[in-house]
mmCIF file of C-alpha atoms in Angstrom:
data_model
loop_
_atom_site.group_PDB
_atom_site.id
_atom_site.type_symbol
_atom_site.label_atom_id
_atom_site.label_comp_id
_atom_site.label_asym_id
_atom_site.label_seq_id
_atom_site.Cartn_x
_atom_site.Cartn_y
_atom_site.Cartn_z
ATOM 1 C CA UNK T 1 39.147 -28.778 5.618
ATOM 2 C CA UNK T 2 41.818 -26.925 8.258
ATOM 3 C CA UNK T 3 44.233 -25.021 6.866
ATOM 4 C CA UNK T 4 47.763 -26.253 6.475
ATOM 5 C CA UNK T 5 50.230 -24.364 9.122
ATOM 6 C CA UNK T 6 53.941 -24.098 8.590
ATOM 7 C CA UNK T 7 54.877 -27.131 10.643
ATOM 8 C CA UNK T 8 52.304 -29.067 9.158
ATOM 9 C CA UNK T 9 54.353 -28.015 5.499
ATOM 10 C CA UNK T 10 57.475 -28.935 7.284
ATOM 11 C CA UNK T 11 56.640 -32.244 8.032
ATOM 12 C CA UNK T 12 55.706 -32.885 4.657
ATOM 13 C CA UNK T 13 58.901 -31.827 3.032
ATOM 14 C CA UNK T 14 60.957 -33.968 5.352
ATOM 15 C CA UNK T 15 58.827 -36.796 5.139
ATOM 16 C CA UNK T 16 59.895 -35.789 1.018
ATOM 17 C CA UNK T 17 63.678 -35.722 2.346
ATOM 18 C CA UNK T 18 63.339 -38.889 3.550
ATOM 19 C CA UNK T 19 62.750 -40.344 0.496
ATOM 20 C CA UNK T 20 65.538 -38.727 -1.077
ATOM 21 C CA UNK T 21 63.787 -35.943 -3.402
ATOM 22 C CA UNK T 22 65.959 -35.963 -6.621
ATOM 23 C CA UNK T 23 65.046 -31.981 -6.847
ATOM 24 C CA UNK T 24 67.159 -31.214 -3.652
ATOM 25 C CA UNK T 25 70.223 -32.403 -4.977
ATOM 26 C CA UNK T 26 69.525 -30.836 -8.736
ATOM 27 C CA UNK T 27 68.600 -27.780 -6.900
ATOM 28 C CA UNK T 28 71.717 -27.992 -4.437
ATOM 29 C CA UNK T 29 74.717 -28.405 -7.448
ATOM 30 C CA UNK T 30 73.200 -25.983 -10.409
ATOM 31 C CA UNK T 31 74.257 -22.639 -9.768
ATOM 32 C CA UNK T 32 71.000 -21.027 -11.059
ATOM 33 C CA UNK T 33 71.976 -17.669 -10.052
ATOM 34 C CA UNK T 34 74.836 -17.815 -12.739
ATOM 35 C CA UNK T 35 72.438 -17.633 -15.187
ATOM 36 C CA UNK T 36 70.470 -14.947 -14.433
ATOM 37 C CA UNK T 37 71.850 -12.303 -16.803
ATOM 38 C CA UNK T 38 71.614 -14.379 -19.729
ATOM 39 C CA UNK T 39 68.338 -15.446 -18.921
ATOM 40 C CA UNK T 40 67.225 -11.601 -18.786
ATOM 41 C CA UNK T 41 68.569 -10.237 -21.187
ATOM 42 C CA UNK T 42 65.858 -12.466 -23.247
ATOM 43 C CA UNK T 43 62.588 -12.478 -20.207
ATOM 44 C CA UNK T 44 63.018 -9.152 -19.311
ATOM 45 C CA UNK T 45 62.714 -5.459 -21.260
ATOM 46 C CA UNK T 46 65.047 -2.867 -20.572
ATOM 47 C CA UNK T 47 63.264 -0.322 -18.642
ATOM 48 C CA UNK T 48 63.613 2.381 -21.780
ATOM 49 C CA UNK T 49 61.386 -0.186 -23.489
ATOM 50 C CA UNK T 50 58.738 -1.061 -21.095
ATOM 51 C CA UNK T 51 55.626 1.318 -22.253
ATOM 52 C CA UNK T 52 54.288 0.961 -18.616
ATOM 53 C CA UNK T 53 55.198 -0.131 -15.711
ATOM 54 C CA UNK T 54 51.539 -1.659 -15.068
ATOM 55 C CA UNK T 55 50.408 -4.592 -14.581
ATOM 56 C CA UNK T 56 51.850 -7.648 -12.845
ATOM 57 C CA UNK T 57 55.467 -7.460 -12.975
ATOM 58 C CA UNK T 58 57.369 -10.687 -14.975
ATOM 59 C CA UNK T 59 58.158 -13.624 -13.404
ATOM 60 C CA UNK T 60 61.242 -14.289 -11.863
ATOM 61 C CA UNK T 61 63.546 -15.693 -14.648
ATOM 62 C CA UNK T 62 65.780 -17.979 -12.567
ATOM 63 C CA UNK T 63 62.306 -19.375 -11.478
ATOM 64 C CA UNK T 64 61.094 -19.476 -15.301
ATOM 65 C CA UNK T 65 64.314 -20.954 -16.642
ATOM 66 C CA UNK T 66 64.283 -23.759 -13.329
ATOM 67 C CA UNK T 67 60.493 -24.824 -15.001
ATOM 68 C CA UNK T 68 61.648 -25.637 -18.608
ATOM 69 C CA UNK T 69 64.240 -27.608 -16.676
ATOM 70 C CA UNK T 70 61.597 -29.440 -14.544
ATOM 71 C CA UNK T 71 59.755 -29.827 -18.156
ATOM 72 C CA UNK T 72 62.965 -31.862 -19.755
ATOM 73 C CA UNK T 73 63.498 -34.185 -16.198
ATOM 74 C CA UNK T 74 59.892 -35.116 -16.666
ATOM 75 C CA UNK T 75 59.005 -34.679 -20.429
ATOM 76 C CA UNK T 76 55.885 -32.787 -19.470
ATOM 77 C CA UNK T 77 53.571 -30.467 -21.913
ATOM 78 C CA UNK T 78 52.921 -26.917 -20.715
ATOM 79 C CA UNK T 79 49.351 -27.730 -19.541
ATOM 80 C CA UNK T 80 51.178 -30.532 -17.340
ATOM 81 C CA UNK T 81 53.855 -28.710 -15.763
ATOM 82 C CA UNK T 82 51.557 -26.044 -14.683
ATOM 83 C CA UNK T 83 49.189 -28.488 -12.956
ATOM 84 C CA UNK T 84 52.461 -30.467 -11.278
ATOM 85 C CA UNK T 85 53.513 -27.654 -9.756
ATOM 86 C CA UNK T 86 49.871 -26.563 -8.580
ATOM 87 C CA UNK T 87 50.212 -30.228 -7.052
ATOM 88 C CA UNK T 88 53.052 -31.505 -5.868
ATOM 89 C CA UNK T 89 54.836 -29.699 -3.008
ATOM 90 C CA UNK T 90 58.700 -31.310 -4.556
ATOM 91 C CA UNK T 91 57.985 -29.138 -7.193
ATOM 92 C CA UNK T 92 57.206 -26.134 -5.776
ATOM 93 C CA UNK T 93 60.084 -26.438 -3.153
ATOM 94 C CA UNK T 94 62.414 -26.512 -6.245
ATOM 95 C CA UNK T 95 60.699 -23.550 -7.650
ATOM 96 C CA UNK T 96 60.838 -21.722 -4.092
ATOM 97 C CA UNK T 97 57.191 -21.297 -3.939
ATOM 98 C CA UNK T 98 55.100 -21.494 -1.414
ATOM 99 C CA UNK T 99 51.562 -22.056 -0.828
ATOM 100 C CA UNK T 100 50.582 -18.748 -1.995
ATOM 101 C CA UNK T 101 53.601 -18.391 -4.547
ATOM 102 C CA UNK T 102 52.543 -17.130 -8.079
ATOM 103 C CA UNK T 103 52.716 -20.173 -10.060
ATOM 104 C CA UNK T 104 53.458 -19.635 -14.164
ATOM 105 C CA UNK T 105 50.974 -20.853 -16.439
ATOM 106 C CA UNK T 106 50.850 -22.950 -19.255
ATOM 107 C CA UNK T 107 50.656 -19.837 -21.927
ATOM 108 C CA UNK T 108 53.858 -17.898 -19.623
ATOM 109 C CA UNK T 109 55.710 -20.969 -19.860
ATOM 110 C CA UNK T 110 55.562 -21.573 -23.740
ATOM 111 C CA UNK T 111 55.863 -17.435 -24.041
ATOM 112 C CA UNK T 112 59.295 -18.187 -21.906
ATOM 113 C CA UNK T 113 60.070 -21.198 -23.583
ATOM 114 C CA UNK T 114 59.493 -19.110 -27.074
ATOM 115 C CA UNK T 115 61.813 -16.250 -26.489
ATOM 116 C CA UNK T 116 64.749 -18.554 -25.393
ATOM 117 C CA UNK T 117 64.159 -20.701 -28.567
ATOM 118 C CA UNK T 118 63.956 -17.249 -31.077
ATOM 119 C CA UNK T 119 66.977 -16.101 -29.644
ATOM 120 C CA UNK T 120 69.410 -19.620 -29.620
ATOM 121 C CA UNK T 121 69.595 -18.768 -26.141
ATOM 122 C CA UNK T 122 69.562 -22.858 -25.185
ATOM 123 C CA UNK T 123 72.512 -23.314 -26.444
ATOM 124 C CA UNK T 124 74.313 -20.762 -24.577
ATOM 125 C CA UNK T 125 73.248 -21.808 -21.362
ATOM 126 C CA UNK T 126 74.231 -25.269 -22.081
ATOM 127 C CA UNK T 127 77.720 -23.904 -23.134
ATOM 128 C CA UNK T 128 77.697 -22.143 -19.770
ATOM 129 C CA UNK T 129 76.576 -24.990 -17.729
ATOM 130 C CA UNK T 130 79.522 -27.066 -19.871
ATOM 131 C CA UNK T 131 81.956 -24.504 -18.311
ATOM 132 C CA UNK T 132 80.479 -24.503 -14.816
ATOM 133 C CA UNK T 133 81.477 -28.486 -14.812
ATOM 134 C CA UNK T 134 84.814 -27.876 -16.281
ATOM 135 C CA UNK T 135 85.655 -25.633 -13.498
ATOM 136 C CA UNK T 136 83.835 -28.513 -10.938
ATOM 137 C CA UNK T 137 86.850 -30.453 -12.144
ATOM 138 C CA UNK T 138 84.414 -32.556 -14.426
ATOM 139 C CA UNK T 139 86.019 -31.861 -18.028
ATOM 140 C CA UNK T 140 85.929 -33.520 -20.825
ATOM 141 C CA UNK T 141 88.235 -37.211 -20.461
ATOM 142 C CA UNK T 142 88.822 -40.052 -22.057
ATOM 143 C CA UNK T 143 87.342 -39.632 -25.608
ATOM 144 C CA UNK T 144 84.682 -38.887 -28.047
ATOM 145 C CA UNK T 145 81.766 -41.072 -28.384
ATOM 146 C CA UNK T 146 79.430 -40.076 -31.250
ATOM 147 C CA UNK T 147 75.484 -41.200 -31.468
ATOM 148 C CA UNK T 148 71.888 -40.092 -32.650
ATOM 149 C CA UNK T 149 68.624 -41.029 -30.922
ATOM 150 C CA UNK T 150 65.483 -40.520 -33.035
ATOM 151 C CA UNK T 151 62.907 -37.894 -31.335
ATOM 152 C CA UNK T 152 59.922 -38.513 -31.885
ATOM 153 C CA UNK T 153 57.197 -35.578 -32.522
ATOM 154 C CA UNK T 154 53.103 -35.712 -33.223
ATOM 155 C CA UNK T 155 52.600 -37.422 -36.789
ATOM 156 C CA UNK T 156 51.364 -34.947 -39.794
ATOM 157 C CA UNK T 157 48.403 -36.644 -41.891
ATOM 158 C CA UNK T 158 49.788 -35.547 -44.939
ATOM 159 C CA UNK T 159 48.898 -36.706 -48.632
ATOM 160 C CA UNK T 160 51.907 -38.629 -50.374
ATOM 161 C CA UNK T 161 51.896 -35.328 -52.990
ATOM 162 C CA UNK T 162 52.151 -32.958 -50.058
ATOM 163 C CA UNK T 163 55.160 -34.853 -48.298
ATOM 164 C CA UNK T 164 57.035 -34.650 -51.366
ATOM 165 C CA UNK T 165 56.284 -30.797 -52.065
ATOM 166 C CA UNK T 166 57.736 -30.198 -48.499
ATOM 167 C CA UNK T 167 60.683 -32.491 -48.395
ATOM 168 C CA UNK T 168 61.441 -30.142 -51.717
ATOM 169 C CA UNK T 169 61.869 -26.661 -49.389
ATOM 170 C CA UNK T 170 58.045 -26.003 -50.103
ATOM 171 C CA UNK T 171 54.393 -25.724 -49.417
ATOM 172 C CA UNK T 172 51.259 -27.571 -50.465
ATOM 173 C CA UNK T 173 49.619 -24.945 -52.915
ATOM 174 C CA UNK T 174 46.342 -25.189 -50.962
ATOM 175 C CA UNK T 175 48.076 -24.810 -47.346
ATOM 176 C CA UNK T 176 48.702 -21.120 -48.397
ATOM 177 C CA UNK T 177 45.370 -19.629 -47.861
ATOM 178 C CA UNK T 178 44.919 -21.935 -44.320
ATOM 179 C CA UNK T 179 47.117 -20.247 -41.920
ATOM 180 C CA UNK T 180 45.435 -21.915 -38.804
ATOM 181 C CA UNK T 181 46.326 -25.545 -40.834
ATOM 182 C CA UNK T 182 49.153 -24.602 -41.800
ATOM 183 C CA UNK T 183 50.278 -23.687 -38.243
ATOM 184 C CA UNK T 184 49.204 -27.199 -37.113
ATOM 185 C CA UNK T 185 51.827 -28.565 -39.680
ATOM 186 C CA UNK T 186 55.880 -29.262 -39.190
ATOM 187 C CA UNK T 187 57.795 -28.770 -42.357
ATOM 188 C CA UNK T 188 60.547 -29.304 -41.014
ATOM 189 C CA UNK T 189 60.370 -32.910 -39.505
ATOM 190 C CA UNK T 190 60.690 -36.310 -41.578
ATOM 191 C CA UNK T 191 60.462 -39.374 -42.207
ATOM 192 C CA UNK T 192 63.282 -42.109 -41.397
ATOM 193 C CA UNK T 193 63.237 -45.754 -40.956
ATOM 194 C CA UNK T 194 65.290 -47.907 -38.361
ATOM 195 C CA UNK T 195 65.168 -51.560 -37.496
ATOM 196 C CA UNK T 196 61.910 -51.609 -40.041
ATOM 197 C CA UNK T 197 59.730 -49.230 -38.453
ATOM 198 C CA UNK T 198 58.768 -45.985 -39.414
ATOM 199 C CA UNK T 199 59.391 -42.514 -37.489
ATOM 200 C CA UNK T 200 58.947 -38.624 -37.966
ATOM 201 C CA UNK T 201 60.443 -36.343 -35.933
ATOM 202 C CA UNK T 202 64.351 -35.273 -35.362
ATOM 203 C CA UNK T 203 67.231 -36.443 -34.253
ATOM 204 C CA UNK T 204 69.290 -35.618 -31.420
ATOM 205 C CA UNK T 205 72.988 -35.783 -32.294
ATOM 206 C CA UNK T 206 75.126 -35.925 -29.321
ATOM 207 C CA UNK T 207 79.186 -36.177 -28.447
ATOM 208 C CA UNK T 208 79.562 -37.805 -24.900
ATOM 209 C CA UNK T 209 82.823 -38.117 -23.190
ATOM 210 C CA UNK T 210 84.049 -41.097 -21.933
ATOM 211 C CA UNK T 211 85.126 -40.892 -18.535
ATOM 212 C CA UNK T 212 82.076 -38.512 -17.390
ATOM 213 C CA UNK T 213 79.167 -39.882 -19.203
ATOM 214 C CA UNK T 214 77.936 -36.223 -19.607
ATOM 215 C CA UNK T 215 76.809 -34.906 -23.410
ATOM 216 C CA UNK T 216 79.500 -32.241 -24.645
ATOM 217 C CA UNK T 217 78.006 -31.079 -27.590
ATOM 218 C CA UNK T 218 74.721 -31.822 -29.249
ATOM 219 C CA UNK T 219 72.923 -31.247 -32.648
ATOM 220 C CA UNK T 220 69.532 -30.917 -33.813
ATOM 221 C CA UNK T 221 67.940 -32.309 -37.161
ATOM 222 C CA UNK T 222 65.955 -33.781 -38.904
ATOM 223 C CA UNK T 223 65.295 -37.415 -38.341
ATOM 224 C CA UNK T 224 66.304 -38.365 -42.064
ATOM 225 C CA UNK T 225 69.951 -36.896 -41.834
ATOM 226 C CA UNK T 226 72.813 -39.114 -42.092
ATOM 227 C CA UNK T 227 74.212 -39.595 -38.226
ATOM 228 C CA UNK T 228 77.631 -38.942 -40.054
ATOM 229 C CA UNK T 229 76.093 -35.833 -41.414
ATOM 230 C CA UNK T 230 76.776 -34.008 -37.984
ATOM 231 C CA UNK T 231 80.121 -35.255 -37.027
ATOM 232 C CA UNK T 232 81.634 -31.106 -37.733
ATOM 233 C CA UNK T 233 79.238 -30.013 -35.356
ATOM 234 C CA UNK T 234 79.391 -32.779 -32.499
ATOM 235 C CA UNK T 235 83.710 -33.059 -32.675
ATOM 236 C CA UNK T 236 85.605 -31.365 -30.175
ATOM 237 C CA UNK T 237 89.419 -30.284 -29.027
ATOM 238 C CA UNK T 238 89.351 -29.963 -25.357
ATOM 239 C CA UNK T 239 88.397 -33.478 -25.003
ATOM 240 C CA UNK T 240 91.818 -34.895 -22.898
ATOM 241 C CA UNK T 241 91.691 -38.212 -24.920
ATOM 242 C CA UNK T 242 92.512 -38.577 -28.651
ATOM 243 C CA UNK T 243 90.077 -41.661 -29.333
ATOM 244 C CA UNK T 244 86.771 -41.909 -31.083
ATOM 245 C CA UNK T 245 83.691 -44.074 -30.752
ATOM 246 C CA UNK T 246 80.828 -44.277 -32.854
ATOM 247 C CA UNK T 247 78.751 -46.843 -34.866
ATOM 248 C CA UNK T 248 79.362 -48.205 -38.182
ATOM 249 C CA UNK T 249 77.044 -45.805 -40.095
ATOM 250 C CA UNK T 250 79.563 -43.293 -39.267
ATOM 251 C CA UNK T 251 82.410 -45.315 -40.854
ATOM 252 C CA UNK T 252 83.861 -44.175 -44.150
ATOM 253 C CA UNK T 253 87.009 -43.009 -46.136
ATOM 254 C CA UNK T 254 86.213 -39.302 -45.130
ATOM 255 C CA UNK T 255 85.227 -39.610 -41.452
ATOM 256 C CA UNK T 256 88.603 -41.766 -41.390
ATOM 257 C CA UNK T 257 90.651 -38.608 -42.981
ATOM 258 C CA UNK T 258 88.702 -36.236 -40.672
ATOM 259 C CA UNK T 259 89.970 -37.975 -37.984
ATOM 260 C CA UNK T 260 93.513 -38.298 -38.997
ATOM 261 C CA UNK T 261 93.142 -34.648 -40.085
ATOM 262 C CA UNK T 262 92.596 -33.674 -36.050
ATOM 263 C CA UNK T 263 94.901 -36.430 -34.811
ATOM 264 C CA UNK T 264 91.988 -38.423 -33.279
ATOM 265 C CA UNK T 265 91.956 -41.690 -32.778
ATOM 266 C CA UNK T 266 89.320 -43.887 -34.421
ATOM 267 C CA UNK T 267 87.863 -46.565 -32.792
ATOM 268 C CA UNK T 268 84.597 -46.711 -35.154
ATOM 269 C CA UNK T 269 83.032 -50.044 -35.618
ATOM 270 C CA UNK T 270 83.800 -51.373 -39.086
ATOM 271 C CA UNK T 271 81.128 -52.708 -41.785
ATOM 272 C CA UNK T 272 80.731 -55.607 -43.813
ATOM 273 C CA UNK T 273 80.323 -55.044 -47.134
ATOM 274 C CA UNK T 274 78.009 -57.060 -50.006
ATOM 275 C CA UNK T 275 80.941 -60.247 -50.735
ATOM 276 C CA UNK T 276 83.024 -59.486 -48.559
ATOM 277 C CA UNK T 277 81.759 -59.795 -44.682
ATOM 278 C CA UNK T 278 83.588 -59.002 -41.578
ATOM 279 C CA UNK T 279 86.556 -61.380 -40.731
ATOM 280 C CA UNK T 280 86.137 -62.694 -37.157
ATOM 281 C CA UNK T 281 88.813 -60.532 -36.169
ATOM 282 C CA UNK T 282 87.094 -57.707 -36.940
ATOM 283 C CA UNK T 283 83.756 -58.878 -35.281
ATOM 284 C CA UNK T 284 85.888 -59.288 -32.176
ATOM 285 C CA UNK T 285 87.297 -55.403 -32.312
ATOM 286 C CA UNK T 286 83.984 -54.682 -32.960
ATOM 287 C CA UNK T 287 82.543 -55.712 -29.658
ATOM 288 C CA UNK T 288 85.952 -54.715 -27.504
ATOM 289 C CA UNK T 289 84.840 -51.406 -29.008
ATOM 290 C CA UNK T 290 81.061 -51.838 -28.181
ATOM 291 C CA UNK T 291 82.373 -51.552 -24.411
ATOM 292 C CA UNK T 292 83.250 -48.093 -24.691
ATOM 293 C CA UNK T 293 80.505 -47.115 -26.945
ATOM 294 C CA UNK T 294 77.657 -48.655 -24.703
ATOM 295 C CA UNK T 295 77.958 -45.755 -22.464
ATOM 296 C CA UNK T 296 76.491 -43.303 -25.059
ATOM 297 C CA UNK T 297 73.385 -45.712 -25.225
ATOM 298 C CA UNK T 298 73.162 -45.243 -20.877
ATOM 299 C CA UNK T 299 72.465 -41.801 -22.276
ATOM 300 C CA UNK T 300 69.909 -41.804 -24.431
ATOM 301 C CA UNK T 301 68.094 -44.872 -22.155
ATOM 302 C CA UNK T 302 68.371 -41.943 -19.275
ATOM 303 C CA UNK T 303 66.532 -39.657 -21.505
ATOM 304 C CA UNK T 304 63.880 -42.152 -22.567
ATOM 305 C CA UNK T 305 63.029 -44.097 -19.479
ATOM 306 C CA UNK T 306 64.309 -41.949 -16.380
ATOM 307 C CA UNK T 307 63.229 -38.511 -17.597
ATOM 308 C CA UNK T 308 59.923 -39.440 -19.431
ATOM 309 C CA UNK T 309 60.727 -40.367 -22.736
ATOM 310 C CA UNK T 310 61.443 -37.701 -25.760
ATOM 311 C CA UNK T 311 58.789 -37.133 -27.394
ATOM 312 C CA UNK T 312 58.483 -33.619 -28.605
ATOM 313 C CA UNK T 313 55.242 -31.352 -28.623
ATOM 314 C CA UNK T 314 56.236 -28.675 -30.667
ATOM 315 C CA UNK T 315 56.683 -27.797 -34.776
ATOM 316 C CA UNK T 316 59.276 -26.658 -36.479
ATOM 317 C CA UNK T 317 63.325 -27.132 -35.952
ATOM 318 C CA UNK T 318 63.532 -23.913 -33.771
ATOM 319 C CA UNK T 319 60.960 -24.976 -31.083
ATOM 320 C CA UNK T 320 62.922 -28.920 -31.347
ATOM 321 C CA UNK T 321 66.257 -27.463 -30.711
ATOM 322 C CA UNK T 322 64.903 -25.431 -27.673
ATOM 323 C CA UNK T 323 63.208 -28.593 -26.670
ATOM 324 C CA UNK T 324 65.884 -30.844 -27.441
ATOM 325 C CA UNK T 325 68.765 -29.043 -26.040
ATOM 326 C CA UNK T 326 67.065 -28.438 -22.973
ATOM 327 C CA UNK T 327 66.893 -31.963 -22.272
ATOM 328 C CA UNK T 328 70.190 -32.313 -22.747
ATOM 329 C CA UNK T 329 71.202 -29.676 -20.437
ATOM 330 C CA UNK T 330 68.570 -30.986 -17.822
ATOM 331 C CA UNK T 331 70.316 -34.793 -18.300
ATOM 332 C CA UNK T 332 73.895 -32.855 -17.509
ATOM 333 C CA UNK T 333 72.106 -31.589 -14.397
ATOM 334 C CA UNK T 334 70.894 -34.765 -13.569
ATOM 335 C CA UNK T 335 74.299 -36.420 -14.229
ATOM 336 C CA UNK T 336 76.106 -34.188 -12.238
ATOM 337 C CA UNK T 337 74.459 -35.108 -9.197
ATOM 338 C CA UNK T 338 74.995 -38.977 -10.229
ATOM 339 C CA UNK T 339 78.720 -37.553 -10.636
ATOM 340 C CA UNK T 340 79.174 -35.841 -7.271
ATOM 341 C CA UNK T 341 77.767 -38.942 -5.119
ATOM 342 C CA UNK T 342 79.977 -40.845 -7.222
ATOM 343 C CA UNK T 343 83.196 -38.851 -6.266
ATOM 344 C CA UNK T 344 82.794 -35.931 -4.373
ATOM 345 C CA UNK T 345 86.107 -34.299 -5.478
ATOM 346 C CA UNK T 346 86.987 -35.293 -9.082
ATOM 347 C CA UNK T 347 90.391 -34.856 -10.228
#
């Protein structure tokens, strides 16, 4: 098989251009260099600590950080994203590898992906990416819309006696001496129904503006929690518009006093109650409000059909939030680019 040569590499990436590579524009409107202290400060060891200097030297963390966020766009496991970047040359453009570029395997990856998730360090970077768009001109306008998507993660076989010992805060007497089982098992995910089926995983709380379709602040847990549950850690101030969408599970006498309390604006759908269902008046405010609130679903379809679905391959809430908030910073990326072609200059 010849060799390929540099123009023969060439070609290939703008035969890629041609059909529009999503990765160049992602790549072209994320300043990844902006992150690069905070991303150290968790990859890399201050020289006093390093006990040698041998050995291959750490990976580049921009380049580390850039391959969780490949991960989230395409939902892949650490096995896969190694192997897609092995293969496909869009990849390794946006990694800014080459041919002989040393590609990070599927144990460096979750080691990465590990240390940002032990020290909260996703959600700092999202904060910081939140401020990056701010100062793009893309802040937070007209209102709050509030929503939870169930995330899915690998179902535990458990007995019924064992799911009720851990939804109690504990574990199975005869997990204890099975450390290799018991490492296999999430005790933190649950159980939840919706529409009749079944799930077990988390949920992904999120607050999306209005005008920019971009999530503002997100909240991991697990998938039995009350949406309404997470409304203190999803509300915000900076938002330029006073109202407030959400669903009717979020609808009560305190989320109404909340709201009041912050001078917001709510525009929740109301409920029908047992005797006494919704007036036709109130079904009709209930769809004009649907209009606005829609655009929190465009969200969570983007996640699930556009970036490979949600599923999460990991145990326990730490790993999920790493996971979790990591796709939502890589659907902010993704948005962005969405925003710019959009308008080019927001006001």
């Amino acid at each position: 098989m010849a060799q390929m040569g540099f123009f023969d590499l060439s070609d290939r990436y703008a035969s890629l251009d041609a059909k529009n590579d999503p990765l160049v524009e992602i790549d072209a409107v994320v300043p990844w260099e902006e992150f690069r202290p905070a991303l150290e400060r968790v990859w890399r060891k201050p020289d006093a600590e390093r006990k040698s200097r041998a050995g291959h030297k750490p990976i580049d963390a921009v380049l580390m950080f850039k391959t969780l966020v490949l991960s989230a766009l395409y939902n892949l496991s650490d096995d896969q994203i190694e192997y897609q970047v092995r293969d496909r040359l869009s990849f390794m453009r946006f990694l800014g590898l080459g041919l002989e570029g040393r590609v990070p395997d599927a144990k460096t990856v979750w080691l990465y992906r590990e240390a940002l998730a032990q020290a909260g360090m996703v959600e700092a970077l999202f904060r910081q990416f939140d401020g990056y768009l701010a100062r793009q001109g893309y802040i937070a306008r007209g209102g709050q819309i509030l929503d939870a998507s169930i995330v899915p993660v690998p179902k535990n076989r458990n007995t019924r006696d064992e799911n009720k010992t851990i939804k109690n805060g504990e574990v199975p007497e005869d997990w204890k001496d099975k450390p290799a089982m018991r490492s296999q098992k999430d005790l933190d995910a649950r159980w939840t129904q919706k529409h009749g089926k079944s799930y077990y995983g988390y949920k992904n709380h999120v607050n999306v503006d209005r005008k920019h379709k971009l999530v503002r602040r997100w909240h991991v847990s697990d998938a039995a929690e009350h949406d309404s549950k997470a409304v203190d850690h999803l509300l915000m101030r900076g938002n330029t518009g006073s109202g407030v969408w959400a669903d009717s599970a979020y609808r009560s006498e305190e989320m109404e006093a909340k709201l009041r309390d912050r001078k917001l604006t709510s525009h929740i759908h109301r409920k029908g109650k047992r005797g006494k269902p919704l007036t036709e008046q109130a079904k009709g405010s209930n769809r004009t409000k649907s209009t606005v609130r829609v655009r929190v679903e465009h969200v969570f379809g983007a996640q699930s059909n556009d970036m490979g679905g949600t599923l999460v391959r990991t145990i326990g809430m730490v790993r999920a939030k790493a996971k979790i908030g990591m796709k939502n910073l890589a659907y902010n990326m993704r948005r962005l680019v969405q925003l710019r072609r959009i308008n080019p200059c927001p006001a």
